[in-house]
Amino acid sequence: QVQLVESGGGLVQPGGSLRLSCAASGSGFSINAMGWYRQAPGKQRELVAAITSGTDTNYADSVKGRFTISRDNAKNTVYLQMNSLKPEDTAVYYCNAVAYNYYVGDDYYYWGQGTQVTVSS
């Protein structure tokens, strides 16, 4: 019932910025929390940032002070503002959402298809 579509990835030079967006669409759901994960070649997928339906946020230590997660509940969209990008930020970034599924009366985890972020000079 839920689809997540990411956008905003691309190639950027070290020190540059990118803003990722993830829009949730569908019916029969209510999003509780949204977040961003990333996976670099040879590495395990890791949490980058997450935000609740309120204002509580959580960041990986490696991105604190550089990345900012926010959401627009009316648009069912989560954003990740990435500043001062480093080559080690290069990865596929995946949007995720924890949404209540009305059809089964339970929370489910949903994932986007991923968007490539490459930081290189």
CSV table of N, CA and C in Angstrom, one decimal:
chain,number,residue,atom,x,y,z
A,1,GLN,N,0.8,-1.2,0.0
A,1,GLN,CA,0.0,0.0,0.0
A,1,GLN,C,0.8,1.3,0.0
A,2,VAL,N,2.1,1.1,0.2
A,2,VAL,CA,3.0,2.3,0.3
A,2,VAL,C,4.2,2.1,-0.7
A,3,GLN,N,4.5,3.2,-1.4
A,3,GLN,CA,5.6,3.3,-2.2
A,3,GLN,C,6.4,4.5,-1.9
A,4,LEU,N,7.7,4.3,-1.8
A,4,LEU,CA,8.7,5.4,-1.5
A,4,LEU,C,9.5,5.7,-2.7
A,5,VAL,N,9.6,6.9,-3.1
A,5,VAL,CA,10.4,7.3,-4.3
A,5,VAL,C,11.4,8.4,-3.9
A,6,GLU,N,12.7,8.1,-4.0
A,6,GLU,CA,13.7,9.0,-3.7
A,6,GLU,C,14.1,9.9,-4.9
A,7,SER,N,14.6,11.0,-4.6
A,7,SER,CA,15.2,11.9,-5.7
A,7,SER,C,16.2,12.8,-5.1
A,8,GLY,N,17.0,13.4,-5.9
A,8,GLY,CA,18.0,14.4,-5.5
A,8,GLY,C,19.4,13.9,-5.4
A,9,GLY,N,19.6,12.6,-5.7
A,9,GLY,CA,21.0,12.1,-5.7
A,9,GLY,C,21.8,12.6,-6.9
A,10,GLY,N,23.1,12.3,-6.9
A,10,GLY,CA,23.9,12.7,-8.0
A,10,GLY,C,25.3,12.8,-7.6
A,11,LEU,N,26.1,13.5,-8.5
A,11,LEU,CA,27.5,13.7,-8.3
A,11,LEU,C,27.8,15.1,-7.8
A,12,VAL,N,28.6,15.1,-6.7
A,12,VAL,CA,28.9,16.4,-6.1
A,12,VAL,C,30.4,16.4,-5.7
A,13,GLN,N,31.0,17.5,-5.7
A,13,GLN,CA,32.4,17.6,-5.2
A,13,GLN,C,32.5,17.6,-3.7
A,14,PRO,N,33.6,17.2,-3.2
A,14,PRO,CA,33.8,17.3,-1.7
A,14,PRO,C,33.6,18.7,-1.2
A,15,GLY,N,32.9,18.8,-0.1
A,15,GLY,CA,32.5,20.0,0.4
A,15,GLY,C,31.2,20.6,-0.1
A,16,GLY,N,30.6,20.0,-1.1
A,16,GLY,CA,29.4,20.4,-1.7
A,16,GLY,C,28.2,19.9,-0.9
A,17,SER,N,27.0,20.2,-1.4
A,17,SER,CA,25.8,19.9,-0.8
A,17,SER,C,24.8,19.2,-1.7
A,18,LEU,N,23.9,18.4,-1.2
A,18,LEU,CA,22.8,17.7,-1.9
A,18,LEU,C,21.7,17.7,-1.0
A,19,ARG,N,20.5,17.7,-1.6
A,19,ARG,CA,19.3,17.5,-0.8
A,19,ARG,C,18.5,16.4,-1.4
A,20,LEU,N,18.3,15.4,-0.6
A,20,LEU,CA,17.5,14.2,-1.0
A,20,LEU,C,16.1,14.4,-0.5
A,21,SER,N,15.2,13.9,-1.4
A,21,SER,CA,13.8,13.9,-1.0
A,21,SER,C,13.2,12.5,-1.2
A,22,CYS,N,12.2,12.2,-0.4
A,22,CYS,CA,11.6,10.9,-0.5
A,22,CYS,C,10.1,11.1,-0.2
A,23,ALA,N,9.3,10.8,-1.2
A,23,ALA,CA,7.8,11.0,-1.1
A,23,ALA,C,7.1,9.6,-1.0
A,24,ALA,N,6.3,9.5,0.0
A,24,ALA,CA,5.5,8.3,0.2
A,24,ALA,C,4.1,8.5,-0.5
A,25,SER,N,3.7,7.5,-1.2
A,25,SER,CA,2.4,7.5,-1.8
A,25,SER,C,1.7,6.2,-1.6
A,26,GLY,N,0.4,6.2,-1.8
A,26,GLY,CA,-0.4,5.0,-1.6
A,26,GLY,C,-1.6,5.3,-0.8
A,27,SER,N,-2.2,4.3,-0.3
A,27,SER,CA,-3.4,4.4,0.5
A,27,SER,C,-3.4,3.4,1.7
A,28,GLY,N,-4.2,3.7,2.6
A,28,GLY,CA,-4.3,2.7,3.7
A,28,GLY,C,-3.2,2.7,4.7
A,29,PHE,N,-2.5,3.8,4.8
A,29,PHE,CA,-1.4,3.9,5.7
A,29,PHE,C,-1.3,5.2,6.4
A,30,SER,N,-0.5,5.2,7.5
A,30,SER,CA,-0.2,6.4,8.3
A,30,SER,C,1.2,6.3,8.7
A,31,ILE,N,2.1,7.2,8.3
A,31,ILE,CA,3.5,7.1,8.6
A,31,ILE,C,3.8,7.6,10.0
A,32,ASN,N,4.5,6.8,10.7
A,32,ASN,CA,5.0,7.1,12.0
A,32,ASN,C,6.4,7.7,12.1
A,33,ALA,N,7.3,7.1,11.4
A,33,ALA,CA,8.7,7.6,11.3
A,33,ALA,C,9.2,7.4,9.9
A,34,MET,N,10.2,8.2,9.6
A,34,MET,CA,10.8,8.1,8.3
A,34,MET,C,12.3,8.3,8.5
A,35,GLY,N,13.1,7.7,7.6
A,35,GLY,CA,14.5,7.9,7.8
A,35,GLY,C,15.3,7.6,6.5
A,36,TRP,N,16.6,7.7,6.6
A,36,TRP,CA,17.5,7.4,5.5
A,36,TRP,C,18.6,6.4,5.9
A,37,TYR,N,18.8,5.5,5.1
A,37,TYR,CA,19.9,4.5,5.3
A,37,TYR,C,20.8,4.7,4.1
A,38,ARG,N,22.0,4.2,4.2
A,38,ARG,CA,22.9,4.2,3.1
A,38,ARG,C,23.8,2.9,3.1
A,39,GLN,N,24.2,2.5,1.9
A,39,GLN,CA,25.0,1.3,1.8
A,39,GLN,C,26.1,1.6,0.7
A,40,ALA,N,27.4,1.5,1.2
A,40,ALA,CA,28.5,1.7,0.3
A,40,ALA,C,29.0,0.3,-0.1
A,41,PRO,N,29.7,0.2,-1.3
A,41,PRO,CA,30.2,-1.1,-1.7
A,41,PRO,C,31.1,-1.7,-0.6
A,42,GLY,N,30.8,-3.0,-0.4
A,42,GLY,CA,31.5,-3.7,0.6
A,42,GLY,C,31.2,-3.5,2.1
A,43,LYS,N,30.2,-2.6,2.3
A,43,LYS,CA,29.8,-2.3,3.6
A,43,LYS,C,28.3,-2.6,3.9
A,44,GLN,N,28.0,-2.8,5.1
A,44,GLN,CA,26.6,-3.1,5.5
A,44,GLN,C,25.8,-1.8,5.5
A,45,ARG,N,24.5,-2.0,5.2
A,45,ARG,CA,23.6,-0.8,5.2
A,45,ARG,C,23.6,-0.3,6.6
A,46,GLU,N,23.6,1.1,6.7
A,46,GLU,CA,23.6,1.7,8.0
A,46,GLU,C,22.6,2.9,8.1
A,47,LEU,N,22.2,3.1,9.2
A,47,LEU,CA,21.3,4.2,9.5
A,47,LEU,C,22.0,5.5,9.3
A,48,VAL,N,21.5,6.5,8.6
A,48,VAL,CA,22.1,7.8,8.5
A,48,VAL,C,21.3,8.8,9.4
A,49,ALA,N,20.0,8.8,9.2
A,49,ALA,CA,19.2,9.7,10.0
A,49,ALA,C,17.8,9.2,10.1
A,50,ALA,N,17.1,9.6,11.1
A,50,ALA,CA,15.7,9.2,11.2
A,50,ALA,C,14.9,10.3,12.0
A,51,ILE,N,13.6,10.4,11.7
A,51,ILE,CA,12.8,11.4,12.3
A,51,ILE,C,11.4,10.8,12.6
A,52,THR,N,10.9,11.1,13.8
A,52,THR,CA,9.6,10.6,14.1
A,52,THR,C,8.5,11.4,13.5
A,53,SER,N,7.3,11.1,13.8
A,53,SER,CA,6.2,11.9,13.4
A,53,SER,C,6.2,13.3,14.0
A,54,GLY,N,6.9,13.4,15.1
A,54,GLY,CA,7.1,14.7,15.8
A,54,GLY,C,8.3,15.4,15.3
A,55,THR,N,9.2,15.7,16.3
A,55,THR,CA,10.4,16.4,15.9
A,55,THR,C,11.7,15.7,16.4
A,56,ASP,N,11.5,14.5,17.0
A,56,ASP,CA,12.7,13.8,17.5
A,56,ASP,C,13.5,13.3,16.3
A,57,THR,N,14.8,13.5,16.3
A,57,THR,CA,15.7,13.0,15.3
A,57,THR,C,16.8,12.2,15.8
A,58,ASN,N,17.4,11.4,15.0
A,58,ASN,CA,18.5,10.5,15.3
A,58,ASN,C,19.5,10.5,14.1
A,59,TYR,N,20.8,10.7,14.4
A,59,TYR,CA,21.8,10.7,13.4
A,59,TYR,C,22.9,9.8,13.7
A,60,ALA,N,23.5,9.3,12.6
A,60,ALA,CA,24.7,8.5,12.7
A,60,ALA,C,25.8,9.5,13.1
A,61,ASP,N,26.8,9.0,14.0
A,61,ASP,CA,27.9,9.9,14.4
A,61,ASP,C,28.6,10.5,13.3
A,62,SER,N,28.8,9.7,12.2
A,62,SER,CA,29.6,10.2,11.1
A,62,SER,C,29.0,11.4,10.3
A,63,VAL,N,27.7,11.6,10.5
A,63,VAL,CA,27.1,12.7,9.8
A,63,VAL,C,26.5,13.9,10.7
A,64,LYS,N,26.7,13.7,12.0
A,64,LYS,CA,26.2,14.7,12.9
A,64,LYS,C,26.9,16.1,12.6
A,65,GLY,N,26.1,17.1,12.6
A,65,GLY,CA,26.6,18.4,12.3
A,65,GLY,C,26.7,18.8,10.8
A,66,ARG,N,26.6,17.8,9.9
A,66,ARG,CA,26.6,18.0,8.5
A,66,ARG,C,25.3,17.7,7.8
A,67,PHE,N,24.6,16.7,8.3
A,67,PHE,CA,23.3,16.3,7.7
A,67,PHE,C,22.1,16.8,8.5
A,68,THR,N,21.0,17.1,7.9
A,68,THR,CA,19.8,17.5,8.6
A,68,THR,C,18.6,16.8,8.0
A,69,ILE,N,17.9,16.1,8.8
A,69,ILE,CA,16.7,15.4,8.3
A,69,ILE,C,15.5,16.2,8.7
A,70,SER,N,14.5,16.3,7.9
A,70,SER,CA,13.3,17.0,8.1
A,70,SER,C,12.1,16.3,7.4
A,71,ARG,N,10.9,16.6,7.7
A,71,ARG,CA,9.8,16.0,7.0
A,71,ARG,C,8.7,17.0,6.9
A,72,ASP,N,7.9,16.8,5.9
A,72,ASP,CA,6.6,17.5,5.7
A,72,ASP,C,5.5,16.5,5.8
A,73,ASN,N,4.9,16.5,6.9
A,73,ASN,CA,3.8,15.5,7.1
A,73,ASN,C,2.7,15.6,6.1
A,74,ALA,N,2.3,16.8,5.8
A,74,ALA,CA,1.2,17.0,4.9
A,74,ALA,C,1.5,16.4,3.5
A,75,LYS,N,2.8,16.4,3.1
A,75,LYS,CA,3.2,15.8,1.8
A,75,LYS,C,3.7,14.4,1.9
A,76,ASN,N,3.8,13.9,3.1
A,76,ASN,CA,4.3,12.5,3.4
A,76,ASN,C,5.7,12.4,2.7
A,77,THR,N,6.5,13.4,3.0
A,77,THR,CA,7.8,13.5,2.4
A,77,THR,C,8.9,13.8,3.5
A,78,VAL,N,10.0,13.1,3.3
A,78,VAL,CA,11.1,13.3,4.2
A,78,VAL,C,12.3,13.8,3.4
A,79,TYR,N,13.1,14.7,4.0
A,79,TYR,CA,14.2,15.3,3.3
A,79,TYR,C,15.5,15.0,4.0
A,80,LEU,N,16.6,15.0,3.3
A,80,LEU,CA,17.9,14.9,3.9
A,80,LEU,C,18.8,15.9,3.3
A,81,GLN,N,19.1,17.0,4.0
A,81,GLN,CA,20.0,18.0,3.6
A,81,GLN,C,21.4,17.6,4.0
A,82,MET,N,22.3,17.4,3.0
A,82,MET,CA,23.6,17.0,3.2
A,82,MET,C,24.6,18.1,2.8
A,83,ASN,N,25.3,18.5,3.8
A,83,ASN,CA,26.3,19.6,3.6
A,83,ASN,C,27.7,19.1,3.9
A,84,SER,N,28.7,19.8,3.5
A,84,SER,CA,30.1,19.4,3.7
A,84,SER,C,30.3,17.9,3.4
A,85,LEU,N,29.9,17.5,2.2
A,85,LEU,CA,30.0,16.1,1.8
A,85,LEU,C,31.4,15.7,1.7
A,86,LYS,N,31.7,14.5,2.0
A,86,LYS,CA,33.0,13.8,2.0
A,86,LYS,C,32.9,12.6,1.0
A,87,PRO,N,34.1,12.3,0.5
A,87,PRO,CA,34.1,11.1,-0.4
A,87,PRO,C,33.5,9.8,0.3
A,88,GLU,N,33.7,9.7,1.6
A,88,GLU,CA,33.2,8.6,2.3
A,88,GLU,C,31.7,8.6,2.5
A,89,ASP,N,31.1,9.6,2.1
A,89,ASP,CA,29.6,9.7,2.1
A,89,ASP,C,29.0,9.0,0.8
A,90,THR,N,29.9,8.6,-0.1
A,90,THR,CA,29.5,8.0,-1.3
A,90,THR,C,28.8,6.7,-1.0
A,91,ALA,N,27.6,6.5,-1.5
A,91,ALA,CA,26.8,5.3,-1.2
A,91,ALA,C,25.4,5.4,-1.9
A,92,VAL,N,24.7,4.3,-1.9
A,92,VAL,CA,23.3,4.3,-2.3
A,92,VAL,C,22.5,4.7,-1.1
A,93,TYR,N,21.7,5.7,-1.2
A,93,TYR,CA,20.9,6.1,-0.1
A,93,TYR,C,19.5,5.6,-0.2
A,94,TYR,N,19.0,5.0,0.8
A,94,TYR,CA,17.6,4.4,0.8
A,94,TYR,C,16.7,5.1,1.8
A,95,CYS,N,15.6,5.5,1.3
A,95,CYS,CA,14.5,6.0,2.2
A,95,CYS,C,13.8,4.9,2.8
A,96,ASN,N,13.4,5.1,4.0
A,96,ASN,CA,12.5,4.1,4.7
A,96,ASN,C,11.5,4.8,5.5
A,97,ALA,N,10.4,4.0,5.7
A,97,ALA,CA,9.3,4.6,6.5
A,97,ALA,C,8.7,3.4,7.3
A,98,VAL,N,8.3,3.8,8.5
A,98,VAL,CA,7.5,2.9,9.4
A,98,VAL,C,6.1,3.4,9.3
A,99,ALA,N,5.3,2.7,8.8
A,99,ALA,CA,3.9,3.1,8.6
A,99,ALA,C,2.9,2.1,9.1
A,100,TYR,N,1.8,2.6,9.7
A,100,TYR,CA,0.8,1.8,10.1
A,100,TYR,C,-0.1,1.4,9.0
A,101,ASN,N,-0.3,0.1,8.8
A,101,ASN,CA,-1.1,-0.4,7.7
A,101,ASN,C,-2.5,-0.7,8.2
A,102,TYR,N,-3.4,0.1,7.7
A,102,TYR,CA,-4.8,-0.1,8.2
A,102,TYR,C,-5.4,-1.4,7.8
A,103,TYR,N,-5.0,-2.0,6.7
A,103,TYR,CA,-5.6,-3.3,6.3
A,103,TYR,C,-5.2,-4.4,7.3
A,104,VAL,N,-4.1,-4.4,7.9
A,104,VAL,CA,-3.7,-5.5,8.8
A,104,VAL,C,-3.6,-5.0,10.2
A,105,GLY,N,-3.7,-3.7,10.4
A,105,GLY,CA,-3.7,-3.2,11.8
A,105,GLY,C,-2.3,-3.3,12.5
A,106,ASP,N,-1.3,-3.0,11.7
A,106,ASP,CA,0.1,-3.2,12.3
A,106,ASP,C,1.1,-2.3,11.6
A,107,ASP,N,2.2,-2.1,12.2
A,107,ASP,CA,3.3,-1.3,11.6
A,107,ASP,C,4.1,-2.1,10.6
A,108,TYR,N,4.5,-1.6,9.5
A,108,TYR,CA,5.3,-2.2,8.5
A,108,TYR,C,6.4,-1.3,8.1
A,109,TYR,N,7.5,-1.9,7.7
A,109,TYR,CA,8.7,-1.1,7.2
A,109,TYR,C,8.7,-1.1,5.7
A,110,TYR,N,8.8,0.1,5.1
A,110,TYR,CA,8.8,0.2,3.6
A,110,TYR,C,10.1,0.8,3.2
A,111,TRP,N,10.6,0.5,2.0
A,111,TRP,CA,11.8,1.0,1.5
A,111,TRP,C,11.7,1.5,0.1
A,112,GLY,N,12.5,2.6,-0.2
A,112,GLY,CA,12.6,3.1,-1.5
A,112,GLY,C,13.6,2.3,-2.3
A,113,GLN,N,13.7,2.7,-3.6
A,113,GLN,CA,14.6,1.9,-4.5
A,113,GLN,C,16.0,2.3,-4.4
A,114,GLY,N,16.3,3.4,-3.7
A,114,GLY,CA,17.6,3.9,-3.6
A,114,GLY,C,18.0,4.9,-4.6
A,115,THR,N,18.9,5.9,-4.2
A,115,THR,CA,19.4,6.9,-5.1
A,115,THR,C,20.9,7.0,-4.8
A,116,GLN,N,21.7,7.1,-5.9
A,116,GLN,CA,23.1,7.1,-5.8
A,116,GLN,C,23.6,8.5,-5.4
A,117,VAL,N,24.5,8.6,-4.4
A,117,VAL,CA,25.2,9.8,-4.1
A,117,VAL,C,26.7,9.5,-4.2
A,118,THR,N,27.3,10.3,-5.1
A,118,THR,CA,28.7,10.1,-5.3
A,118,THR,C,29.4,11.5,-5.0
A,119,VAL,N,30.4,11.4,-4.1
A,119,VAL,CA,31.2,12.6,-3.8
A,119,VAL,C,32.6,12.4,-4.3
A,120,SER,N,32.9,13.1,-5.3
A,120,SER,CA,34.2,13.0,-5.9
A,120,SER,C,34.7,14.3,-6.5
A,121,SER,N,36.0,14.5,-6.6
A,121,SER,CA,36.6,15.7,-7.2
A,121,SER,C,36.8,15.4,-8.7
